[in-house]
Amino acid sequence: MKPEAKNWPDMKAPSAEAQDRKASEFIDAQMSLAAPKKLMTALRDLMHADQPSATKLDELVRLVARELRADECACYVQRAGEVLDLFSSSVRVPEDCSHMLRVGEGAVGDVAATAAPLIIADLAVDAENAECGYKSFCGVPILRGGHVRGVLLVRHKTARTFGEEAVDILQTVAMVVAEIIISGGLLSRLEINSGFSSGGKPTHVEGVSLGRGLAIGTAYLYEPGIAMRDIVADDTRAQKQRLKDGLASMHDAIDRMLNRNAALNGAQGTESRDILEAYQMFARDRGWLSRIETTIDKGLSAEAAVQRVQNETRARMMQVSDAYIRDRLQDLEDLSNRLLSHLMKHSRTTAPETLPDDIILVARSLGPAALLDFDHKKLKGVILEKGSHSNHVAIVARALGIPIVGQCGDIHNFIMNGDRVIADGDHGMVYINPAEHVVDLYTRSLAARAERSSLYRHRAQQQSVTLDGIKVSVMMNAGLMTEVDSVAALGADGIGLYRTELSFMGWQKYPLVVTQAEFYGQILDKMGDKPVVFRTLDIGGDKPLPYFKAPEEDNPALGWRAVRIGMDRPAVLRTQFRAFIRGARGRNIKIMLPFVTEVAEFDRARQFLQMEIFRAQQNGIQVPEKIELGLMLEVPALLWQLDTILPSVDFISVGTNDLMQYLYAADRNNFAIKNRYDALSPAMLRVLKDIAEKCNAANVPVSVCGEMAGNPLEAMVLIALGYRTLSASAQSLEAVKTMVPTLDTRQLVPYLVHLMSSREHSVRQRLESFAQDHQVNLAQAE
């Protein structure tokens, strides 16, 4: 007897796609339960197996495909010219499927280009994979030493999704593959390095000067990458204890290093010491440590967990544009390397006695404490792939007087330990194994500088007076306490620009008024009778603060920065005024406002200052007899308001760096147009002449504190244009003070008037010829 048929309303058999999806979900559920433990055990056995690297790789992809129930697992390795070469697959790959891909080509190339995992549930739109008959894809980058070394992927012939568990497993396997590629001899070191450059090995690389000076020495690669033997581990409790022990050892080593280092015993300055102490605190960050512990829970060894988190941090760095966050991620990179060395009982640096006496440190990035790993007598220079002028390591390097060149691209891949290297911090150039005539040229330059420095020390305290009797006050730009300590020895007449934001960048929270006041008071104490011009906070743009959230801006250089923040957040400006008054303790003080664009901004700032003077008087706080309030002229709009503002301003200092980039609408951080326009062009000279004439006519002191003031040739021109005060960096003082006594402006002034009517792009060469013909000493202007 047949059962009675029933009518099931609107019921349809599930589609093939729905069945595939259900199967995919079931497979994922089973895989999350069974695959990790079994796979981890197999991975550990494979790592320790005595087999050729190629055999290990073949077994590994077959193992992953089997355990993850994938139709294919494949490994692509990145080789020269950004080519991804299919090294191993769990199946025979048809001839019509590409065995070689370019970075950025197809799903595989996208993983390599972005250094991030990629999941595609439906590959119908991906021609490369569709041709091979696959419908779904999950790939992860093979990361090692800060670079993508290849791509590990699984593919299915049915549409399916991949959960977080699949990505975690592939990332763990990718770490094993990275060790096979790098440590297993699968590729030579030369081939590995050449895989990240489309050209041959360069003999010189153009970067950016982050700290002036010249250095000739021996390359030492700051390469903390350590081969791992144990990536997976069964006992998570034991691995967490290893992590705890490694952290304790690292913290102790950092504490001892910072405490014993002579640079912290008053010689390095408060700001750089604050930066290093902040780094010390960052090493105890719970968020970072928690991520490592969570990764250990997934079956990784302590060191593998640190490296996994480090890889994720590097991937984030590629996507982050915020300067402060990038700096913090770089600090985290350095801490990860330090922790790995303690976990694996591996010294981060070669034994001191075996290091060369002329180290040029080459690194992708560095934390601020990294320089303290080396004997400062041996460390001659630093070369970085990344870096910016406001990076903590750059600040510390300048405080130690070490030349530093940044933004050198993939230079880490072109230099080998022991290579002869020249780091030209004056021009942002690096020479690798240079020809003998280049070495001879720089050797003679260093010798000449040393001789000039020796002669200069004997006349450093002499006044700077031109041949025609014009007295020029040569001041110094500063932002670190160590620079304040050197003012007298260098013969500077005072500090023409003190960048207060650098100390704020070192503090981890907004400083109290009493903290600021004590700091400013220490500077005035050290300077004695010599003047100091304190610039109020010039933050925003490329100088963010860790505790002050700025808005996301497409063009921060033209955005919410400097005095504009003070206008919108009066407490920022008023508390700094309050600190200046307290720190002065009755002594006269000069305060300068940056980035003033209109008269109304200056007037409002003056009102804030008057409020703070009244507040101090009401509270019985000693007020200086004379508080001068000036401004930095760096926004072109102010050029047409000079007649209005001059009667109410106490002094003006021309910031030529920003003034020039805004005048020419040319971003000075855009390397494509870095040298397109010249400061010694007729237009710029006319602007500078007009400013000097108007200020001098109004009896308002005017100076220049930009880079022009530190170049002897340009300083020569500024004096002839009517400027009697120049403020330059510590490294530039000697050259400027040496030039002044050899200059006769009576011959230069009429020649400049003639040149300013020129239609030429630049008159630099004509002025250089003038200086040579009239024996003006431009010794360090090369």
Tab-separated table of N, CA and C in Angstrom, residues 258-366:
chain	number	residue	atom	x	y	z
A	258	LEU	N	68.954	51.722	28.967
A	258	LEU	CA	68.649	53.139	29.063
A	258	LEU	C	69.320	53.779	30.278
A	259	ASN	N	69.421	53.026	31.358
A	259	ASN	CA	70.005	53.583	32.574
A	259	ASN	C	71.516	53.745	32.467
A	260	ARG	N	72.179	52.803	31.784
A	260	ARG	CA	73.636	52.861	31.744
A	260	ARG	C	74.154	53.740	30.620
A	261	ASN	N	73.303	54.043	29.645
A	261	ASN	CA	73.799	54.741	28.477
A	261	ASN	C	74.149	56.185	28.806
A	262	ALA	N	75.316	56.570	28.411
A	262	ALA	CA	75.797	57.909	28.729
A	262	ALA	C	74.920	58.985	28.110
A	263	ALA	N	74.254	58.643	27.014
A	263	ALA	CA	73.436	59.642	26.335
A	263	ALA	C	72.268	60.091	27.180
A	264	LEU	N	71.882	59.293	28.170
A	264	LEU	CA	70.757	59.649	29.018
A	264	LEU	C	71.192	60.382	30.275
A	265	ASN	N	72.497	60.510	30.486
A	265	ASN	CA	72.984	61.155	31.695
A	265	ASN	C	73.225	62.632	31.476
A	266	GLY	N	72.181	63.288	30.937
A	266	GLY	CA	72.240	64.720	30.777
A	266	GLY	C	72.750	65.177	29.429
A	267	ALA	N	73.381	64.294	28.673
A	267	ALA	CA	73.986	64.725	27.416
A	267	ALA	C	73.017	64.684	26.251
A	268	GLN	N	71.927	64.005	26.406
A	268	GLN	CA	71.074	63.795	25.238
A	268	GLN	C	69.848	64.680	25.219
A	269	GLY	N	69.517	65.290	26.317
A	269	GLY	CA	68.398	66.204	26.302
A	269	GLY	C	67.114	65.576	26.797
A	270	THR	N	66.266	66.457	27.316
A	270	THR	CA	65.026	66.006	27.934
A	270	THR	C	64.088	65.349	26.940
A	271	GLU	N	63.963	65.943	25.719
A	271	GLU	CA	62.989	65.422	24.769
A	271	GLU	C	63.327	64.007	24.345
A	272	SER	N	64.590	63.784	23.953
A	272	SER	CA	64.955	62.448	23.497
A	272	SER	C	64.883	61.452	24.636
A	273	ARG	N	65.159	61.890	25.867
A	273	ARG	CA	65.030	60.996	27.011
A	273	ARG	C	63.560	60.644	27.233
A	274	ASP	N	62.675	61.642	27.084
A	274	ASP	CA	61.234	61.380	27.223
A	274	ASP	C	60.759	60.377	26.177
A	275	ILE	N	61.277	60.498	24.949
A	275	ILE	CA	60.901	59.576	23.877
A	275	ILE	C	61.308	58.155	24.239
A	276	LEU	N	62.522	57.998	24.766
A	276	LEU	CA	63.009	56.667	25.121
A	276	LEU	C	62.243	56.090	26.308
A	277	GLU	N	61.875	56.953	27.240
A	277	GLU	CA	61.095	56.469	28.385
A	277	GLU	C	59.689	56.062	27.942
A	278	ALA	N	59.146	56.776	26.950
A	278	ALA	CA	57.837	56.395	26.401
A	278	ALA	C	57.934	55.039	25.721
A	279	TYR	N	59.027	54.809	25.010
A	279	TYR	CA	59.291	53.507	24.367
A	279	TYR	C	59.343	52.418	25.432
A	280	GLN	N	59.964	52.745	26.550
A	280	GLN	CA	60.083	51.807	27.677
A	280	GLN	C	58.688	51.404	28.170
A	281	MET	N	57.794	52.380	28.276
A	281	MET	CA	56.422	52.114	28.714
A	281	MET	C	55.647	51.335	27.648
A	282	PHE	N	55.924	51.643	26.380
A	282	PHE	CA	55.226	50.985	25.277
A	282	PHE	C	55.501	49.485	25.274
A	283	ALA	N	56.679	49.104	25.787
A	283	ALA	CA	57.047	47.686	25.842
A	283	ALA	C	56.146	46.895	26.775
A	284	ARG	N	55.362	47.580	27.590
A	284	ARG	CA	54.454	46.914	28.528
A	284	ARG	C	52.988	47.072	28.115
A	285	ASP	N	52.782	47.439	26.861
A	285	ASP	CA	51.425	47.659	26.358
A	285	ASP	C	50.609	46.365	26.398
A	286	ARG	N	49.493	46.392	27.094
A	286	ARG	CA	48.672	45.184	27.278
A	286	ARG	C	47.987	44.745	25.991
A	287	GLY	N	47.605	45.706	25.140
A	287	GLY	CA	46.936	45.333	23.892
A	287	GLY	C	47.834	44.481	23.010
A	288	TRP	N	49.086	44.881	22.889
A	288	TRP	CA	50.062	44.142	22.093
A	288	TRP	C	50.296	42.755	22.682
A	289	LEU	N	50.500	42.690	23.979
A	289	LEU	CA	50.770	41.412	24.638
A	289	LEU	C	49.555	40.493	24.565
A	290	SER	N	48.365	41.060	24.662
A	290	SER	CA	47.149	40.250	24.596
A	290	SER	C	47.002	39.592	23.229
A	291	ARG	N	47.348	40.312	22.157
A	291	ARG	CA	47.260	39.739	20.811
A	291	ARG	C	48.228	38.571	20.658
A	292	ILE	N	49.392	38.690	21.260
A	292	ILE	CA	50.370	37.598	21.191
A	292	ILE	C	49.848	36.369	21.937
A	293	GLU	N	49.280	36.577	23.129
A	293	GLU	CA	48.750	35.459	23.918
A	293	GLU	C	47.603	34.769	23.190
A	294	THR	N	46.738	35.559	22.550
A	294	THR	CA	45.622	34.978	21.793
A	294	THR	C	46.129	34.121	20.643
A	295	THR	N	47.212	34.546	20.011
A	295	THR	CA	47.786	33.783	18.903
A	295	THR	C	48.421	32.494	19.404
A	296	ILE	N	49.016	32.524	20.584
A	296	ILE	CA	49.556	31.299	21.180
A	296	ILE	C	48.436	30.286	21.388
A	297	ASP	N	47.263	30.753	21.788
A	297	ASP	CA	46.113	29.870	22.004
A	297	ASP	C	45.707	29.121	20.740
A	298	LYS	N	46.132	29.619	19.579
A	298	LYS	CA	45.789	28.963	18.319
A	298	LYS	C	46.762	27.852	17.962
A	299	GLY	N	47.728	27.591	18.847
A	299	GLY	CA	48.639	26.468	18.631
A	299	GLY	C	50.020	26.853	18.162
A	300	LEU	N	50.395	28.134	18.248
A	300	LEU	CA	51.703	28.567	17.821
A	300	LEU	C	52.663	28.653	19.008
A	301	SER	N	53.952	28.536	18.700
A	301	SER	CA	54.963	28.747	19.739
A	301	SER	C	55.011	30.228	20.076
A	302	ALA	N	55.664	30.565	21.165
A	302	ALA	CA	55.720	31.960	21.602
A	302	ALA	C	56.353	32.840	20.534
A	303	GLU	N	57.495	32.384	19.969
A	303	GLU	CA	58.172	33.221	18.973
A	303	GLU	C	57.373	33.320	17.678
A	304	ALA	N	56.680	32.244	17.293
A	304	ALA	CA	55.853	32.291	16.089
A	304	ALA	C	54.670	33.236	16.289
A	305	ALA	N	54.126	33.254	17.504
A	305	ALA	CA	53.011	34.161	17.803
A	305	ALA	C	53.466	35.610	17.716
A	306	VAL	N	54.666	35.895	18.222
A	306	VAL	CA	55.196	37.259	18.136
A	306	VAL	C	55.362	37.655	16.674
A	307	GLN	N	55.900	36.726	15.867
A	307	GLN	CA	56.114	37.041	14.458
A	307	GLN	C	54.804	37.186	13.710
A	308	ARG	N	53.794	36.388	14.042
A	308	ARG	CA	52.481	36.524	13.390
A	308	ARG	C	51.895	37.918	13.669
A	309	VAL	N	51.932	38.336	14.926
A	309	VAL	CA	51.417	39.666	15.280
A	309	VAL	C	52.255	40.743	14.592
A	310	GLN	N	53.552	40.503	14.491
A	310	GLN	CA	54.435	41.446	13.814
A	310	GLN	C	54.069	41.572	12.338
A	311	ASN	N	53.782	40.460	11.685
A	311	ASN	CA	53.372	40.495	10.283
A	311	ASN	C	52.085	41.291	10.099
A	312	GLU	N	51.146	41.101	11.028
A	312	GLU	CA	49.883	41.839	10.958
A	312	GLU	C	50.124	43.330	11.147
A	313	THR	N	51.062	43.669	12.031
A	313	THR	CA	51.400	45.073	12.267
A	313	THR	C	51.993	45.700	11.011
A	314	ARG	N	52.866	44.938	10.337
A	314	ARG	CA	53.469	45.455	9.104
A	314	ARG	C	52.408	45.694	8.036
A	315	ALA	N	51.452	44.773	7.939
A	315	ALA	CA	50.378	44.948	6.955
A	315	ALA	C	49.582	46.213	7.260
A	316	ARG	N	49.359	46.490	8.548
A	316	ARG	CA	48.648	47.716	8.939
A	316	ARG	C	49.458	48.949	8.557
A	317	MET	N	50.786	48.872	8.737
A	317	MET	CA	51.641	50.017	8.415
A	317	MET	C	51.519	50.412	6.956
A	318	MET	N	51.315	49.417	6.084
A	318	MET	CA	51.202	49.705	4.657
A	318	MET	C	49.947	50.515	4.346
A	319	GLN	N	48.939	50.422	5.207
A	319	GLN	CA	47.659	51.075	4.944
A	319	GLN	C	47.488	52.380	5.701
A	320	VAL	N	48.378	52.663	6.668
A	320	VAL	CA	48.201	53.811	7.563
A	320	VAL	C	48.935	55.029	7.013
A	321	SER	N	48.264	56.166	6.959
A	321	SER	CA	48.901	57.405	6.518
A	321	SER	C	49.206	58.337	7.678
A	322	ASP	N	48.546	58.133	8.821
A	322	ASP	CA	48.752	58.991	9.980
A	322	ASP	C	50.194	58.851	10.492
A	323	ALA	N	50.904	59.978	10.548
A	323	ALA	CA	52.333	59.941	10.897
A	323	ALA	C	52.563	59.398	12.298
A	324	TYR	N	51.729	59.812	13.259
A	324	TYR	CA	51.946	59.352	14.639
A	324	TYR	C	51.728	57.853	14.764
A	325	ILE	N	50.654	57.352	14.156
A	325	ILE	CA	50.371	55.915	14.245
A	325	ILE	C	51.485	55.118	13.576
A	326	ARG	N	51.992	55.602	12.459
A	326	ARG	CA	53.089	54.904	11.799
A	326	ARG	C	54.316	54.856	12.691
A	327	ASP	N	54.592	55.962	13.386
A	327	ASP	CA	55.736	55.963	14.302
A	327	ASP	C	55.552	54.940	15.410
A	328	ARG	N	54.323	54.840	15.934
A	328	ARG	CA	54.087	53.891	17.023
A	328	ARG	C	54.198	52.449	16.508
A	329	LEU	N	53.713	52.207	15.282
A	329	LEU	CA	53.835	50.874	14.711
A	329	LEU	C	55.300	50.525	14.471
A	330	GLN	N	56.114	51.500	14.122
A	330	GLN	CA	57.542	51.244	13.950
A	330	GLN	C	58.191	50.901	15.291
A	331	ASP	N	57.767	51.593	16.359
A	331	ASP	CA	58.269	51.248	17.693
A	331	ASP	C	57.885	49.812	18.042
A	332	LEU	N	56.649	49.437	17.674
A	332	LEU	CA	56.174	48.083	17.952
A	332	LEU	C	56.969	47.050	17.157
A	333	GLU	N	57.353	47.404	15.932
A	333	GLU	CA	58.193	46.527	15.113
A	333	GLU	C	59.521	46.265	15.817
A	334	ASP	N	60.127	47.321	16.334
A	334	ASP	CA	61.410	47.172	17.016
A	334	ASP	C	61.261	46.338	18.288
A	335	LEU	N	60.188	46.553	19.016
A	335	LEU	CA	59.957	45.773	20.246
A	335	LEU	C	59.737	44.302	19.920
A	336	SER	N	59.038	44.019	18.823
A	336	SER	CA	58.823	42.623	18.426
A	336	SER	C	60.151	41.936	18.158
A	337	ASN	N	61.047	42.635	17.456
A	337	ASN	CA	62.357	42.061	17.171
A	337	ASN	C	63.163	41.836	18.447
A	338	ARG	N	63.065	42.761	19.363
A	338	ARG	CA	63.770	42.597	20.645
A	338	ARG	C	63.221	41.381	21.405
A	339	LEU	N	61.908	41.240	21.427
A	339	LEU	CA	61.295	40.126	22.150
A	339	LEU	C	61.681	38.797	21.505
A	340	LEU	N	61.706	38.743	20.177
A	340	LEU	CA	62.125	37.515	19.493
A	340	LEU	C	63.551	37.127	19.873
A	341	SER	N	64.423	38.099	19.961
A	341	SER	CA	65.813	37.785	20.301
A	341	SER	C	65.919	37.244	21.712
A	342	HIS	N	65.075	37.711	22.622
A	342	HIS	CA	65.110	37.199	23.999
A	342	HIS	C	64.459	35.819	24.093
A	343	LEU	N	63.404	35.604	23.323
A	343	LEU	CA	62.760	34.291	23.333
A	343	LEU	C	63.688	33.207	22.781
A	344	MET	N	64.475	33.583	21.795
A	344	MET	CA	65.317	32.595	21.127
A	344	MET	C	66.779	32.680	21.559
A	345	LYS	N	67.021	33.470	22.621
A	345	LYS	CA	68.374	33.588	23.188
A	345	LYS	C	69.374	33.987	22.113
A	346	HIS	N	68.940	34.962	21.296
A	346	HIS	CA	69.756	35.379	20.159
A	346	HIS	C	70.103	36.843	20.334
A	347	SER	N	71.385	37.175	20.268
A	347	SER	CA	71.818	38.562	20.410
A	347	SER	C	71.372	39.366	19.201
A	348	ARG	N	70.841	40.550	19.448
A	348	ARG	CA	70.383	41.409	18.350
A	348	ARG	C	71.543	42.001	17.567
A	349	THR	N	72.680	42.142	18.190
A	349	THR	CA	73.814	42.725	17.496
A	349	THR	C	75.031	41.831	17.656
A	350	THR	N	75.960	41.969	16.749
A	350	THR	CA	77.212	41.245	16.832
A	350	THR	C	77.965	41.683	18.079
A	351	ALA	N	78.799	40.808	18.627
A	351	ALA	CA	79.588	41.162	19.802
A	351	ALA	C	80.349	42.461	19.533
A	352	PRO	N	80.341	43.398	20.494
A	352	PRO	CA	80.942	44.721	20.270
A	352	PRO	C	82.368	44.664	19.740
A	353	GLU	N	83.156	43.691	20.246
A	353	GLU	CA	84.558	43.647	19.831
A	353	GLU	C	84.732	43.236	18.371
A	354	THR	N	83.708	42.628	17.770
A	354	THR	CA	83.812	42.198	16.372
A	354	THR	C	83.183	43.192	15.402
A	355	LEU	N	82.524	44.213	15.924
A	355	LEU	CA	81.914	45.217	15.052
A	355	LEU	C	82.996	46.128	14.473
A	356	PRO	N	82.785	46.628	13.249
A	356	PRO	CA	83.748	47.573	12.686
A	356	PRO	C	83.764	48.882	13.475
A	357	ASP	N	84.822	49.649	13.308
A	357	ASP	CA	84.940	50.913	14.037
A	357	ASP	C	84.219	52.058	13.339
A	358	ASP	N	83.642	51.776	12.180
A	358	ASP	CA	82.991	52.835	11.402
A	358	ASP	C	81.636	52.340	10.889
A	359	ILE	N	80.724	52.030	11.805
A	359	ILE	CA	79.436	51.426	11.452
A	359	ILE	C	78.525	52.439	10.765
A	360	ILE	N	77.988	52.040	9.613
A	360	ILE	CA	76.856	52.736	8.999
A	360	ILE	C	75.673	51.785	9.149
A	361	LEU	N	74.760	52.111	10.022
A	361	LEU	CA	73.638	51.238	10.340
A	361	LEU	C	72.576	51.334	9.251
A	362	VAL	N	72.190	50.197	8.671
A	362	VAL	CA	71.204	50.148	7.598
A	362	VAL	C	69.990	49.370	8.097
A	363	ALA	N	68.810	49.966	8.004
A	363	ALA	CA	67.610	49.322	8.541
A	363	ALA	C	66.382	49.753	7.761
A	364	ARG	N	65.351	48.918	7.842
A	364	ARG	CA	64.070	49.310	7.247
A	364	ARG	C	63.417	50.382	8.111
A	365	SER	N	63.383	50.137	9.405
A	365	SER	CA	62.883	51.121	10.360
A	365	SER	C	63.547	50.819	11.684
A	366	LEU	N	63.536	51.780	12.582
A	366	LEU	CA	64.181	51.614	13.877
A	366	LEU	C	63.320	52.236	14.966
